[in-house]
Amino acid sequence: MNRRRHATAAVTMICALTVLASPALTLQAAAAPLPPPPPKKSLEQVRQEIDGLYRQAAVATDAYNLAEERTKEQSAEIVQVARMIVEGRERIEALKAKAGASARAQYRNGGLPDGAQLVLTDDPHLFLDAAGRLKAGAKATTDLLGEMNRTQAQLDVYARDAGINWTKLEANRVRQAQAKKQINDKIAEAKKLESELAAEERVRLRLLEEQERQRAQTTWLGTGVLTGLTADATPDAKKAIAFAMGQIGKPYVWGAEGPGSYDCSGLTQSAWGATGRTIPRTSQEQWRLLPRVDIKDMQPGDLIVYFADASHIGMYVGNGTMVHAPRPGRDVTLAGAGSMQILGVVRPT
C-alpha cells in the first residue's frame, strides 16, 4: 500500500515538473535565431539582371515581329486563294453554260447527233461539210471536258491551299500571343527591379550602364578595327543613314516601325526602306538573309548585328559609331559600334 502511494506521488511530481518546464521550453524555442536574410544584390548584379531581362524581351520581340510578318503574308495568300477560287467557280459555270448551249443545239437538230446526220445524207458536199463539223465538234467537246476537269482540279488545289494557309495563320497568331506575353512579362520584371532602387541608386545604375558600354567600346577600338575602314558611303547608304539619324530622340517601342517610335530592326528596316530597298523585318532575319561582309570591310550604312542570338541590330554611320533603338525606356540614339558583343555585319545593298 505504501509502495503504491509512493509511486502515485512520484508520477504526480513528474507531471508537475513537466508542466512547469513546458513554458521554459516554449520560450527557449521562440528565442531561437531566425535564418539570416538573403544577401542584398549589388548594383552591378542588378544591372546585369535588368540587361538580361531586356535581352530576353528583345528575343521575344523578334519572335513577335516574325510571327506578325508571317501572319500578314498568310492573310494576303488567303485573300489571293479566295479570289482564285471565285474565278475558278465562275469559269466552271461558264463551261457548264457552254456545254448546255451545245446540248440545246443538238436538240434543235432533232435530237440526232452530228454523226447520225452524217450517215443519213447522200449529198457528197453535205457529207464533207458535216464531216468537218463533226471533227471540229468532237474536238471542241473534248477540249471543253478537259478544261472543266482541269479547272475543277485547280479548285481542289486552291481549297487545299486555303486550308493549309488558315492553319498557318492560326499558328502564327498563337506564336504572336505567346511572344507578346513574354515581352510584357520580361519588361515588367525589369521595371520592377529598377523601381525597387532608390533614386540615387537609379542614377548610379545609369552610370554603370554607360561605363560598361564605354569599356566594351574602348576594348573594341583597341583591336585596331577602324584601321583601313572607309568613311565613304554609297548614295543609298547616305539616304538610309540620314533617315536613321533623323529618328534620334524617338522612343523605343517593341514591334514599332515608325514614324513615332521604333524597335531596333524596325528602325533599320525603315531606314533602308526609305531608299526603296526592302529588307526583312527582324534582326534575326536581317542577319540570316542579307549579304554578310567582314568587319574589316564595313562601310557606313551597313548593319551591325549583336549577340549570339542576333537579338539586336544597329546601323554603322562611320568613325566607330552606330545609330540604334536600344531597348524599352530608351530613345533612338548614337552609340559606340563596339559597345555590345558583335555577331557580324550585313549589307543591304
Short mmCIF file of C-alpha atoms in Angstrom, two decimals:
data_model
loop_
_atom_site.label_atom_id
_atom_site.label_comp_id
_atom_site.label_asym_id
_atom_site.label_seq_id
_atom_site.Cartn_x
_atom_site.Cartn_y
_atom_site.Cartn_z
CA MET A 1 0.00 0.00 0.00
CA ASN A 2 2.88 2.34 0.93
CA ARG A 3 4.61 1.49 -2.32
CA ARG A 4 1.52 2.41 -4.29
CA ARG A 5 1.32 5.77 -2.51
CA HIS A 6 4.98 6.49 -3.24
CA ALA A 7 4.52 5.61 -6.91
CA THR A 8 1.48 7.85 -7.21
CA ALA A 9 3.35 10.71 -5.61
CA ALA A 10 6.29 10.23 -7.95
CA VAL A 11 4.05 10.32 -11.03
CA THR A 12 2.32 13.44 -9.73
CA MET A 13 5.65 15.20 -9.20
CA ILE A 14 6.91 14.27 -12.69
CA CYS A 15 3.74 15.66 -14.27
CA ALA A 16 4.05 18.85 -12.25
CA LEU A 17 7.67 19.29 -13.28
CA THR A 18 6.73 18.70 -16.93
CA VAL A 19 4.03 21.35 -16.75
CA LEU A 20 6.40 23.79 -15.12
CA ALA A 21 9.12 23.08 -17.66
CA SER A 22 6.89 23.49 -20.73
CA PRO A 23 6.77 27.33 -20.80
CA ALA A 24 10.51 27.46 -20.44
CA LEU A 25 10.95 25.12 -23.38
CA THR A 26 8.47 27.16 -25.43
CA LEU A 27 10.29 30.38 -24.60
CA GLN A 28 13.60 28.77 -25.47
CA ALA A 29 12.20 27.62 -28.85
CA ALA A 30 10.74 31.05 -29.52
CA ALA A 31 14.07 32.63 -28.75
CA ALA A 32 15.86 30.57 -31.46
CA PRO A 33 17.53 32.90 -34.01
CA LEU A 34 15.81 33.40 -37.38
CA PRO A 35 17.70 32.49 -40.56
CA PRO A 36 19.66 35.44 -41.91
CA PRO A 37 18.03 37.40 -44.76
CA PRO A 38 19.38 36.75 -48.25
CA PRO A 39 22.33 38.97 -49.10
CA LYS A 40 21.39 42.16 -50.93
CA LYS A 41 22.32 42.18 -54.60
CA SER A 42 25.00 44.58 -55.65
CA LEU A 43 24.06 47.31 -58.10
CA GLU A 44 26.20 45.60 -60.73
CA GLN A 45 24.26 42.37 -60.24
CA VAL A 46 21.01 44.31 -60.63
CA ARG A 47 22.37 45.91 -63.81
CA GLN A 48 23.25 42.52 -65.27
CA GLU A 49 19.86 41.09 -64.33
CA ILE A 50 17.97 44.01 -65.89
CA ASP A 51 20.14 43.80 -69.01
CA GLY A 52 19.41 40.06 -69.28
CA LEU A 53 15.66 40.62 -68.94
CA TYR A 54 15.65 43.26 -71.68
CA ARG A 55 17.65 40.96 -73.94
CA GLN A 56 15.10 38.20 -73.38
CA ALA A 57 12.39 40.73 -74.26
CA ALA A 58 14.33 41.58 -77.44
CA VAL A 59 14.42 37.90 -78.47
CA ALA A 60 10.68 37.65 -77.85
CA THR A 61 10.17 40.86 -79.83
CA ASP A 62 11.91 39.28 -82.81
CA ALA A 63 9.63 36.25 -82.47
CA TYR A 64 6.58 38.54 -82.32
CA ASN A 65 7.67 40.59 -85.33
CA LEU A 66 8.38 37.47 -87.37
CA ALA A 67 5.00 35.95 -86.46
CA GLU A 68 3.30 39.24 -87.37
CA GLU A 69 5.09 39.32 -90.73
CA ARG A 70 4.10 35.72 -91.45
CA THR A 71 0.52 36.49 -90.41
CA LYS A 72 0.38 39.32 -92.94
CA GLU A 73 1.79 37.03 -95.63
CA GLN A 74 -0.67 34.25 -94.84
CA SER A 75 -3.59 36.69 -94.81
CA ALA A 76 -2.56 38.01 -98.23
CA GLU A 77 -2.22 34.47 -99.57
CA ILE A 78 -5.65 33.53 -98.23
CA VAL A 79 -7.18 36.55 -99.99
CA GLN A 80 -5.39 35.58 -103.22
CA VAL A 81 -6.51 31.95 -102.98
CA ALA A 82 -10.09 33.02 -102.25
CA ARG A 83 -10.00 35.22 -105.35
CA MET A 84 -8.73 32.30 -107.46
CA ILE A 85 -11.46 30.04 -106.07
CA VAL A 86 -14.12 32.59 -107.07
CA GLU A 87 -12.60 32.91 -110.56
CA GLY A 88 -12.41 29.13 -110.88
CA ARG A 89 -16.05 28.70 -109.94
CA GLU A 90 -17.03 31.38 -112.41
CA ARG A 91 -15.03 29.54 -115.07
CA ILE A 92 -16.78 26.26 -114.23
CA GLU A 93 -20.17 27.95 -114.55
CA ALA A 94 -19.15 29.43 -117.94
CA LEU A 95 -18.04 26.00 -119.17
CA LYS A 96 -21.29 24.43 -117.98
CA ALA A 97 -23.22 27.11 -119.84
CA LYS A 98 -21.20 26.36 -122.97
CA ALA A 99 -21.91 22.65 -122.61
CA GLY A 100 -25.61 23.42 -122.15
CA ALA A 101 -25.62 25.52 -125.32
CA SER A 102 -24.11 22.61 -127.23
CA ALA A 103 -26.77 20.27 -125.90
CA ARG A 104 -29.55 22.69 -126.88
CA ALA A 105 -28.12 22.98 -130.39
CA GLN A 106 -28.21 19.22 -130.72
CA TYR A 107 -31.83 19.20 -129.55
CA ARG A 108 -32.70 21.72 -132.26
CA ASN A 109 -31.26 19.25 -134.81
CA GLY A 110 -33.99 16.80 -133.90
CA GLY A 111 -32.06 15.15 -131.15
CA LEU A 112 -29.75 13.45 -133.65
CA PRO A 113 -26.03 13.75 -133.08
CA ASP A 114 -23.90 15.05 -135.96
CA GLY A 115 -22.59 11.54 -136.62
CA ALA A 116 -26.10 10.16 -137.29
CA GLN A 117 -26.93 13.08 -139.60
CA LEU A 118 -23.72 12.41 -141.50
CA VAL A 119 -24.68 8.76 -142.13
CA LEU A 120 -28.17 9.72 -143.38
CA THR A 121 -27.05 12.26 -146.00
CA ASP A 122 -26.35 11.21 -149.64
CA ASP A 123 -25.08 14.62 -150.75
CA PRO A 124 -21.25 14.49 -151.05
CA HIS A 125 -20.89 18.24 -150.33
CA LEU A 126 -23.07 17.99 -147.26
CA PHE A 127 -21.18 14.84 -146.27
CA LEU A 128 -17.81 16.65 -146.41
CA ASP A 129 -19.21 19.70 -144.65
CA ALA A 130 -20.78 17.57 -141.92
CA ALA A 131 -17.61 15.52 -141.53
CA GLY A 132 -15.62 18.71 -140.91
CA ARG A 133 -18.17 19.95 -138.42
CA LEU A 134 -18.25 16.57 -136.72
CA LYS A 135 -14.48 16.54 -136.32
CA ALA A 136 -14.42 20.12 -135.01
CA GLY A 137 -17.35 19.42 -132.71
CA ALA A 138 -15.70 16.32 -131.28
CA LYS A 139 -12.52 18.27 -130.61
CA ALA A 140 -14.50 21.12 -129.04
CA THR A 141 -16.33 18.69 -126.77
CA THR A 142 -13.08 17.01 -125.76
CA ASP A 143 -11.46 20.37 -125.10
CA LEU A 144 -14.47 21.53 -123.12
CA LEU A 145 -14.48 18.44 -120.91
CA GLY A 146 -10.71 18.66 -120.47
CA GLU A 147 -10.91 22.31 -119.43
CA MET A 148 -13.70 21.57 -116.99
CA ASN A 149 -11.65 18.77 -115.42
CA ARG A 150 -8.54 20.94 -115.20
CA THR A 151 -10.48 23.81 -113.67
CA GLN A 152 -12.08 21.52 -111.11
CA ALA A 153 -8.65 20.07 -110.24
CA GLN A 154 -7.34 23.62 -109.74
CA LEU A 155 -10.28 24.40 -107.46
CA ASP A 156 -9.42 21.33 -105.37
CA VAL A 157 -5.81 22.55 -105.06
CA TYR A 158 -6.96 26.06 -104.13
CA ALA A 159 -9.30 24.69 -101.47
CA ARG A 160 -6.46 22.60 -100.02
CA ASP A 161 -4.12 25.61 -100.07
CA ALA A 162 -6.73 27.71 -98.29
CA GLY A 163 -6.96 25.14 -95.51
CA ILE A 164 -3.17 25.00 -95.14
CA ASN A 165 -2.92 28.79 -95.05
CA TRP A 166 -5.62 29.05 -92.40
CA THR A 167 -3.75 26.53 -90.25
CA LYS A 168 -0.50 28.50 -90.62
CA LEU A 169 -2.32 31.76 -89.90
CA GLU A 170 -3.73 30.44 -86.65
CA ALA A 171 -0.34 29.02 -85.62
CA ASN A 172 1.29 32.41 -86.22
CA ARG A 173 -1.41 34.13 -84.19
CA VAL A 174 -0.73 31.78 -81.30
CA ARG A 175 3.01 32.48 -81.57
CA GLN A 176 2.28 36.22 -81.58
CA ALA A 177 0.19 35.98 -78.43
CA GLN A 178 2.83 33.91 -76.64
CA ALA A 179 5.64 36.27 -77.66
CA LYS A 180 3.60 39.31 -76.63
CA LYS A 181 3.04 37.87 -73.16
CA GLN A 182 6.72 37.03 -72.78
CA ILE A 183 7.76 40.54 -73.87
CA ASN A 184 5.40 42.23 -71.43
CA ASP A 185 6.40 39.89 -68.60
CA LYS A 186 10.13 40.49 -69.07
CA ILE A 187 9.75 44.26 -69.38
CA ALA A 188 7.53 44.37 -66.29
CA GLU A 189 10.07 42.31 -64.34
CA ALA A 190 12.92 44.60 -65.39
CA LYS A 191 10.93 47.73 -64.49
CA LYS A 192 10.05 46.24 -61.11
CA LEU A 193 13.73 45.62 -60.34
CA GLU A 194 14.59 49.19 -61.28
CA SER A 195 11.64 50.67 -59.37
CA GLU A 196 12.83 48.99 -56.16
CA LEU A 197 16.03 51.03 -56.28
CA ALA A 198 16.36 54.35 -54.53
CA ALA A 199 16.63 57.44 -56.71
CA GLU A 200 20.37 57.70 -56.03
CA GLU A 201 20.83 54.02 -56.97
CA ARG A 202 18.98 54.54 -60.26
CA VAL A 203 21.38 57.34 -61.13
CA ARG A 204 24.33 55.08 -60.29
CA LEU A 205 22.72 52.30 -62.35
CA ARG A 206 22.66 54.51 -65.43
CA LEU A 207 26.29 55.40 -64.77
CA LEU A 208 27.22 51.71 -64.54
CA GLU A 209 25.43 51.03 -67.83
CA GLU A 210 27.36 53.83 -69.53
CA GLN A 211 30.67 52.69 -68.03
CA GLU A 212 30.09 49.15 -69.31
CA ARG A 213 29.37 50.43 -72.82
CA GLN A 214 32.47 52.62 -72.78
CA ARG A 215 34.62 49.75 -71.53
CA ALA A 216 33.41 47.49 -74.36
CA GLN A 217 33.88 50.27 -76.94
CA THR A 218 37.41 51.02 -75.74
CA THR A 219 38.34 47.34 -75.90
CA TRP A 220 36.91 47.08 -79.41
CA LEU A 221 38.73 50.17 -80.67
CA GLY A 222 41.92 48.87 -79.07
CA THR A 223 41.97 45.99 -81.55
CA GLY A 224 42.70 48.49 -84.34
CA VAL A 225 39.44 47.57 -86.06
CA LEU A 226 38.97 51.04 -87.54
CA THR A 227 42.31 50.93 -89.33
CA GLY A 228 41.67 50.86 -93.04
CA LEU A 229 37.88 51.23 -92.77
CA THR A 230 36.46 53.53 -95.44
CA ALA A 231 34.38 56.55 -94.50
CA ASP A 232 32.73 56.58 -97.92
CA ALA A 233 29.09 55.61 -98.27
CA THR A 234 27.04 54.80 -101.35
CA PRO A 235 24.21 57.21 -102.29
CA ASP A 236 21.62 54.73 -100.95
CA ALA A 237 23.58 54.25 -97.73
CA LYS A 238 23.70 58.03 -97.26
CA LYS A 239 19.90 58.16 -97.59
CA ALA A 240 19.48 55.34 -95.09
CA ILE A 241 21.85 56.99 -92.61
CA ALA A 242 20.09 60.36 -92.97
CA PHE A 243 16.75 58.69 -92.25
CA ALA A 244 18.05 56.81 -89.20
CA MET A 245 19.78 59.91 -87.80
CA GLY A 246 16.54 61.83 -88.24
CA GLN A 247 14.83 59.46 -85.78
CA ILE A 248 17.23 60.22 -82.88
CA GLY A 249 15.26 61.05 -79.77
CA LYS A 250 12.21 58.98 -80.69
CA PRO A 251 11.30 56.29 -78.13
CA TYR A 252 11.94 52.57 -78.41
CA VAL A 253 8.64 50.66 -78.54
CA TRP A 254 8.73 46.93 -79.22
CA GLY A 255 7.08 45.98 -82.50
CA ALA A 256 7.15 49.59 -83.75
CA GLU A 257 8.17 50.54 -87.30
CA GLY A 258 7.72 54.30 -87.07
CA PRO A 259 7.11 57.03 -87.65
CA GLY A 260 6.76 57.99 -83.98
CA SER A 261 8.67 55.09 -82.39
CA TYR A 262 10.82 52.10 -83.33
CA ASP A 263 12.32 48.88 -82.15
CA CYS A 264 15.85 48.05 -83.29
CA SER A 265 15.01 46.19 -86.52
CA GLY A 266 12.04 48.42 -87.22
CA LEU A 267 14.48 51.33 -87.40
CA THR A 268 16.94 49.60 -89.75
CA GLN A 269 14.15 48.27 -91.97
CA SER A 270 12.50 51.70 -92.21
CA ALA A 271 15.83 53.44 -92.88
CA TRP A 272 16.66 51.20 -95.80
CA GLY A 273 13.03 51.23 -96.90
CA ALA A 274 13.41 55.00 -97.36
CA THR A 275 15.90 54.20 -100.15
CA GLY A 276 13.46 51.85 -101.88
CA ARG A 277 15.26 48.75 -100.62
CA THR A 278 13.07 46.18 -98.87
CA ILE A 279 14.83 44.18 -96.16
CA PRO A 280 13.46 41.60 -93.67
CA ARG A 281 11.58 42.78 -90.60
CA THR A 282 13.54 41.21 -87.73
CA SER A 283 17.19 41.44 -86.69
CA GLN A 284 17.48 37.65 -86.88
CA GLU A 285 16.07 37.57 -90.42
CA GLN A 286 18.24 40.51 -91.46
CA TRP A 287 21.26 38.56 -90.21
CA ARG A 288 20.11 35.35 -91.88
CA LEU A 289 19.11 36.70 -95.28
CA LEU A 290 21.20 39.79 -96.05
CA PRO A 291 24.71 39.52 -97.58
CA ARG A 292 27.41 39.36 -94.92
CA VAL A 293 30.63 41.35 -95.02
CA ASP A 294 33.80 41.08 -92.98
CA ILE A 295 34.06 43.72 -90.28
CA LYS A 296 37.35 44.95 -91.84
CA ASP A 297 35.31 45.82 -94.96
CA MET A 298 32.48 47.56 -93.07
CA GLN A 299 31.10 50.74 -94.62
CA PRO A 300 28.69 53.42 -93.37
CA GLY A 301 25.12 52.18 -93.90
CA ASP A 302 25.99 48.56 -93.10
CA LEU A 303 24.04 46.89 -90.31
CA ILE A 304 25.84 45.54 -87.25
CA VAL A 305 24.19 42.52 -85.63
CA TYR A 306 24.73 41.95 -81.91
CA PHE A 307 24.79 38.98 -79.54
CA ALA A 308 24.99 35.29 -80.40
CA ASP A 309 21.24 35.08 -80.95
CA ALA A 310 21.18 38.10 -83.32
CA SER A 311 18.69 39.78 -81.00
CA HIS A 312 19.84 43.37 -81.62
CA ILE A 313 20.88 45.42 -84.65
CA GLY A 314 22.10 48.93 -85.40
CA MET A 315 23.33 50.93 -88.39
CA TYR A 316 27.01 51.83 -88.71
CA VAL A 317 27.39 55.54 -89.50
CA GLY A 318 31.20 55.78 -89.53
CA ASN A 319 34.01 56.69 -87.15
CA GLY A 320 33.29 53.71 -84.90
CA THR A 321 29.72 54.85 -84.22
CA MET A 322 26.29 53.39 -84.88
CA VAL A 323 22.70 54.60 -84.53
CA HIS A 324 20.16 52.26 -82.94
CA ALA A 325 16.97 51.88 -80.91
CA PRO A 326 18.38 50.40 -77.67
CA ARG A 327 15.55 48.97 -75.55
CA PRO A 328 12.32 49.87 -73.72
CA GLY A 329 12.71 53.04 -71.70
CA ARG A 330 15.38 54.40 -74.03
CA ASP A 331 15.32 56.55 -77.19
CA VAL A 332 16.91 56.14 -80.60
CA THR A 333 20.49 57.31 -80.12
CA LEU A 334 24.10 57.22 -81.25
CA ALA A 335 26.40 54.72 -79.52
CA GLY A 336 29.77 53.10 -79.92
CA ALA A 337 29.60 50.39 -82.57
CA GLY A 338 31.59 48.09 -80.29
CA SER A 339 29.67 48.85 -77.10
CA MET A 340 27.94 45.45 -77.30
CA GLN A 341 29.02 41.98 -78.36
CA ILE A 342 29.20 41.99 -82.18
CA LEU A 343 27.99 38.91 -84.05
CA GLY A 344 28.65 40.20 -87.56
CA VAL A 345 27.88 42.74 -90.26
CA VAL A 346 25.41 42.64 -93.16
CA ARG A 347 24.99 44.94 -96.14
CA PRO A 348 21.52 45.62 -97.58
CA THR A 349 22.82 46.92 -100.93
#
